[in-house]
CSV table of C-alpha atoms in Angstrom, one decimal:
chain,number,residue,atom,x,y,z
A,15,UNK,CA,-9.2,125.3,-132.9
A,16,UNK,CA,-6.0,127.4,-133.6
A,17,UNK,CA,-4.6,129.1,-136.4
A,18,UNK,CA,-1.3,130.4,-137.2
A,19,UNK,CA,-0.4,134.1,-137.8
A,20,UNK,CA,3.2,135.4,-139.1
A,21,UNK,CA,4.6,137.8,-136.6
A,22,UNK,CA,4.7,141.2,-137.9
A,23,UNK,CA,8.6,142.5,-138.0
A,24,UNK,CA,7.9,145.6,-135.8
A,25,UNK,CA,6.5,143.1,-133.3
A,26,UNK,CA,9.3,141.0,-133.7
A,27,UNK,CA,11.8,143.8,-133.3
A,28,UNK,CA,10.0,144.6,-129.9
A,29,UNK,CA,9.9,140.9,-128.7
A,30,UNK,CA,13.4,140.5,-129.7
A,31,UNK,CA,14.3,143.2,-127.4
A,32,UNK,CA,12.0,142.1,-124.7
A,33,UNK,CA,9.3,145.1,-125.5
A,34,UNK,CA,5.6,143.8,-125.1
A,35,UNK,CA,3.9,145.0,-128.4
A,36,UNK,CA,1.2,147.2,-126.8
A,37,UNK,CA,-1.1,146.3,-129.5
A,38,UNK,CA,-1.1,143.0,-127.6
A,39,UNK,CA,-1.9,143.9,-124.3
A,40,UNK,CA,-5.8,142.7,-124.7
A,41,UNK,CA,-4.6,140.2,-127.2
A,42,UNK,CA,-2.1,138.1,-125.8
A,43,UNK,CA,-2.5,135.5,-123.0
A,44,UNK,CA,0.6,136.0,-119.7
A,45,UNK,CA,4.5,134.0,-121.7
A,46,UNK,CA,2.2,133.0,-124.7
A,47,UNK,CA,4.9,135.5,-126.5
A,48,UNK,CA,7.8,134.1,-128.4
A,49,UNK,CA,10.9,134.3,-125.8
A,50,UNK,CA,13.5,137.3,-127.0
A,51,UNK,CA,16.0,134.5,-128.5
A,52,UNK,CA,13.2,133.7,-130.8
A,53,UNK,CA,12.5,137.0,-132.1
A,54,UNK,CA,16.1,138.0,-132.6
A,55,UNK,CA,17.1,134.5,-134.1
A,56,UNK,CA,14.3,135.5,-136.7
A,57,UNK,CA,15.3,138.5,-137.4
A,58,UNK,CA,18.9,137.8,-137.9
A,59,UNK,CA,18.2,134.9,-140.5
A,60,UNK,CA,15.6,137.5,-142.3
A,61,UNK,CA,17.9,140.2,-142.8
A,62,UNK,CA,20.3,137.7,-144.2
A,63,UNK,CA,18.1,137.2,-146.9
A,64,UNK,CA,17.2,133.4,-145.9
A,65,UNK,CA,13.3,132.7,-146.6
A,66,UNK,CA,10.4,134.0,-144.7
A,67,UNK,CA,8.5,130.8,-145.1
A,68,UNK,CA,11.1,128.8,-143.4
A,69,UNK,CA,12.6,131.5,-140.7
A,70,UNK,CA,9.2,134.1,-139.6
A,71,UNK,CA,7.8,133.0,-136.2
A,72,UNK,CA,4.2,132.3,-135.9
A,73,UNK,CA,1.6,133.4,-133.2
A,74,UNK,CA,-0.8,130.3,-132.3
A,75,UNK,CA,-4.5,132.4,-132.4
A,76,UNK,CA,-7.3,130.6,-130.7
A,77,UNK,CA,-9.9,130.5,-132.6
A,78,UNK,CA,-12.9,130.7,-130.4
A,79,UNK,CA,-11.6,134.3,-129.0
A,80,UNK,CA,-9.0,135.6,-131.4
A,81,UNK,CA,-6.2,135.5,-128.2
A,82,UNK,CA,-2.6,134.6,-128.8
A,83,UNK,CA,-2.3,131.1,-126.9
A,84,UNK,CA,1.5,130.8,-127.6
A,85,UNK,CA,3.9,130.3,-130.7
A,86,UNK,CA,5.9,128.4,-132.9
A,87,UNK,CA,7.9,128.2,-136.4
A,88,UNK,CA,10.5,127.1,-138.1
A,89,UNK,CA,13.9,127.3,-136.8
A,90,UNK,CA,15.7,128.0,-140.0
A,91,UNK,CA,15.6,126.8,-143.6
A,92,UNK,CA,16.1,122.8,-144.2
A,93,UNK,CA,19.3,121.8,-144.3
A,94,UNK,CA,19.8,118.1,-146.0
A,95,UNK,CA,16.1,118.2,-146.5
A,96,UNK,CA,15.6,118.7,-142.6
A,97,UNK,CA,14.2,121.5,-140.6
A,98,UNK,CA,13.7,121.9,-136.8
A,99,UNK,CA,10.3,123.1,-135.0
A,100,UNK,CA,10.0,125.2,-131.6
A,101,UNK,CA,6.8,125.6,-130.0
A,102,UNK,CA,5.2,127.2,-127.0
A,103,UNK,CA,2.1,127.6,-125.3
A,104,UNK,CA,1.2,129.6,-122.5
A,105,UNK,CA,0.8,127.9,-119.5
A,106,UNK,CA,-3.1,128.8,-118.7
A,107,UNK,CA,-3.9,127.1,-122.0
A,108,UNK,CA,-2.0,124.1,-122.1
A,109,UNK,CA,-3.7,120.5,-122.3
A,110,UNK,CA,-6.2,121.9,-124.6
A,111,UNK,CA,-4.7,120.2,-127.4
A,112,UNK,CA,-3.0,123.5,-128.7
A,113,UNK,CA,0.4,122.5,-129.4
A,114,UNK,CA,-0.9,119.5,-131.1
A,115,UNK,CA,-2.6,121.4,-133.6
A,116,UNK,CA,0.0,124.3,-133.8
A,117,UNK,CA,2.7,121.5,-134.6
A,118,UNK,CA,0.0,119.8,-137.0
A,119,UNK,CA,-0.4,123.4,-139.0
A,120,UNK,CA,3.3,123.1,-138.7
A,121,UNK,CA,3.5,119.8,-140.7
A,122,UNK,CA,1.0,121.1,-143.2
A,123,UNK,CA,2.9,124.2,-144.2
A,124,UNK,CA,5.9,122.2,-144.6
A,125,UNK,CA,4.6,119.8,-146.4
A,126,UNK,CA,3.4,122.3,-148.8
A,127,UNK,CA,6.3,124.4,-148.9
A,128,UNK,CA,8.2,120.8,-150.2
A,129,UNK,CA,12.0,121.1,-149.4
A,130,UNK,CA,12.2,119.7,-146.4
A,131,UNK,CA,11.5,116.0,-146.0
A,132,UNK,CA,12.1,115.5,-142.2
A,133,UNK,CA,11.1,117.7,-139.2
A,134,UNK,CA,13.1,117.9,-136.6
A,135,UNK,CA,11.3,118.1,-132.5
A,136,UNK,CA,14.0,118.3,-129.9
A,137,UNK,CA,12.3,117.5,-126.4
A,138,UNK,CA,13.9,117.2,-123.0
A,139,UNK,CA,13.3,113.5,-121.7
A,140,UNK,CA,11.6,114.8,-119.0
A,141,UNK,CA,8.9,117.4,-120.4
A,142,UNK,CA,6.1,114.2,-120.8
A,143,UNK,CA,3.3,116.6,-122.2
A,144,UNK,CA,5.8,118.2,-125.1
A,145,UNK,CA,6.3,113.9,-126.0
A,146,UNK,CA,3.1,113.5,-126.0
A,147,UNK,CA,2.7,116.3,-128.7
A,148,UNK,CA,5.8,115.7,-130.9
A,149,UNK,CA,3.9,111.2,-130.6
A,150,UNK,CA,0.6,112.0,-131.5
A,151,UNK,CA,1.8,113.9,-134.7
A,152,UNK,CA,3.8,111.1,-135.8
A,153,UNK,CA,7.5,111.2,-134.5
A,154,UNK,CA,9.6,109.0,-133.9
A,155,UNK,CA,12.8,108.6,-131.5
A,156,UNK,CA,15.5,109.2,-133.1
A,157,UNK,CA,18.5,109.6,-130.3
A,158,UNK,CA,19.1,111.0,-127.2
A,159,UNK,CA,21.7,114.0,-127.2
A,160,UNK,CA,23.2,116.6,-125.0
A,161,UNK,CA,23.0,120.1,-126.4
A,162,UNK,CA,25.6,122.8,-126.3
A,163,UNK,CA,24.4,123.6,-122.3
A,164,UNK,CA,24.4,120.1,-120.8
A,165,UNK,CA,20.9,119.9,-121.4
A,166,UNK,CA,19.3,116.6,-122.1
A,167,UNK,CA,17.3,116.1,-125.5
A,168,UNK,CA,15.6,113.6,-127.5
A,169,UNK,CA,15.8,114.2,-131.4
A,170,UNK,CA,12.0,113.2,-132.5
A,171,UNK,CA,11.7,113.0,-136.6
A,172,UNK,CA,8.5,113.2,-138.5
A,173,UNK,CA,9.1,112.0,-142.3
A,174,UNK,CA,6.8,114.0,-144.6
A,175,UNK,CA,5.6,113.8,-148.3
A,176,UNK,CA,3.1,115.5,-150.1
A,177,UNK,CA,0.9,112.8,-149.0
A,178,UNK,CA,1.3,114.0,-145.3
């Protein structure tokens, strides 16, 4: 269905600066694109030497046509063994079961990468299909929390192992 594709760092210095890569123009489906904060927060942690497994954002690429659906990563390395996820799909191709599978490639390359052993989903009570994502790959509530802008958010946890 999808796979996932390591954003290049001259298309991550564009996104991070709200440039469309023009290289994309054919390619990528209308806000499948990382938002600037994502681009910039990954090239921050990059060029302070943290790991490119752990901190490069990913393009979800449909398989059946080769476009860009949306995208997702890793927000930073683990810390204590735990590491949050962000995801997003463009809006013309959600319920297609895209973010399920871009959060299960998600899982995998954690899993195989092995220092986390927790993954971290933060959802707003409110967004019903992003729940149903973050339940069907096995989290679990954890706690609801308020975030730094008032914003409601429920901390979902997926324990993983290399039997995941």
């Amino acid at each position: 269905m999808i796979r996932l594709e390591s954003i290049p760092l001259a298309d991550l210095r564009k996104l991070a600066v709200s440039d469309y890569p023009a290289h994309l123009l054919q390619r990528a489906l209308p806000d499948a694109l990382p938002p600037s904060f994502v681009a910039e927060r990954s090239l921050q942690q990059l060029g302070s030497g943290l790991s490119g497994a752990w901190c490069s954002t990913f393009y979800i690429v449909r398989l059946a046509d080769n476009s860009i659906v949306g995208s997702c990563g890793f927000k930073s390395e683990p810390l204590d063994q735990q590491v949050e996820i962000g995801y997003g799909v463009a809006p013309s191709a959600r319920a297609q079961g895209i973010a399920s599978a871009a959060v299960a490639e998600l899982i995998r390359t954690a899993t195989k990468l092995g220092s986390a052993k927790r993954l971290l989903a933060r959802v707003n009570p409110d967004n019903l299909p992003s729940i149903h994502v973050v339940q069907k790959n096995g989290f679990l509530y954890e706690e609801l929390i308020i975030d730094e802008d008032g914003e409601p958010l429920v901390n979902w946890i997926k324990h993983i192992s290399a039997d995941t």
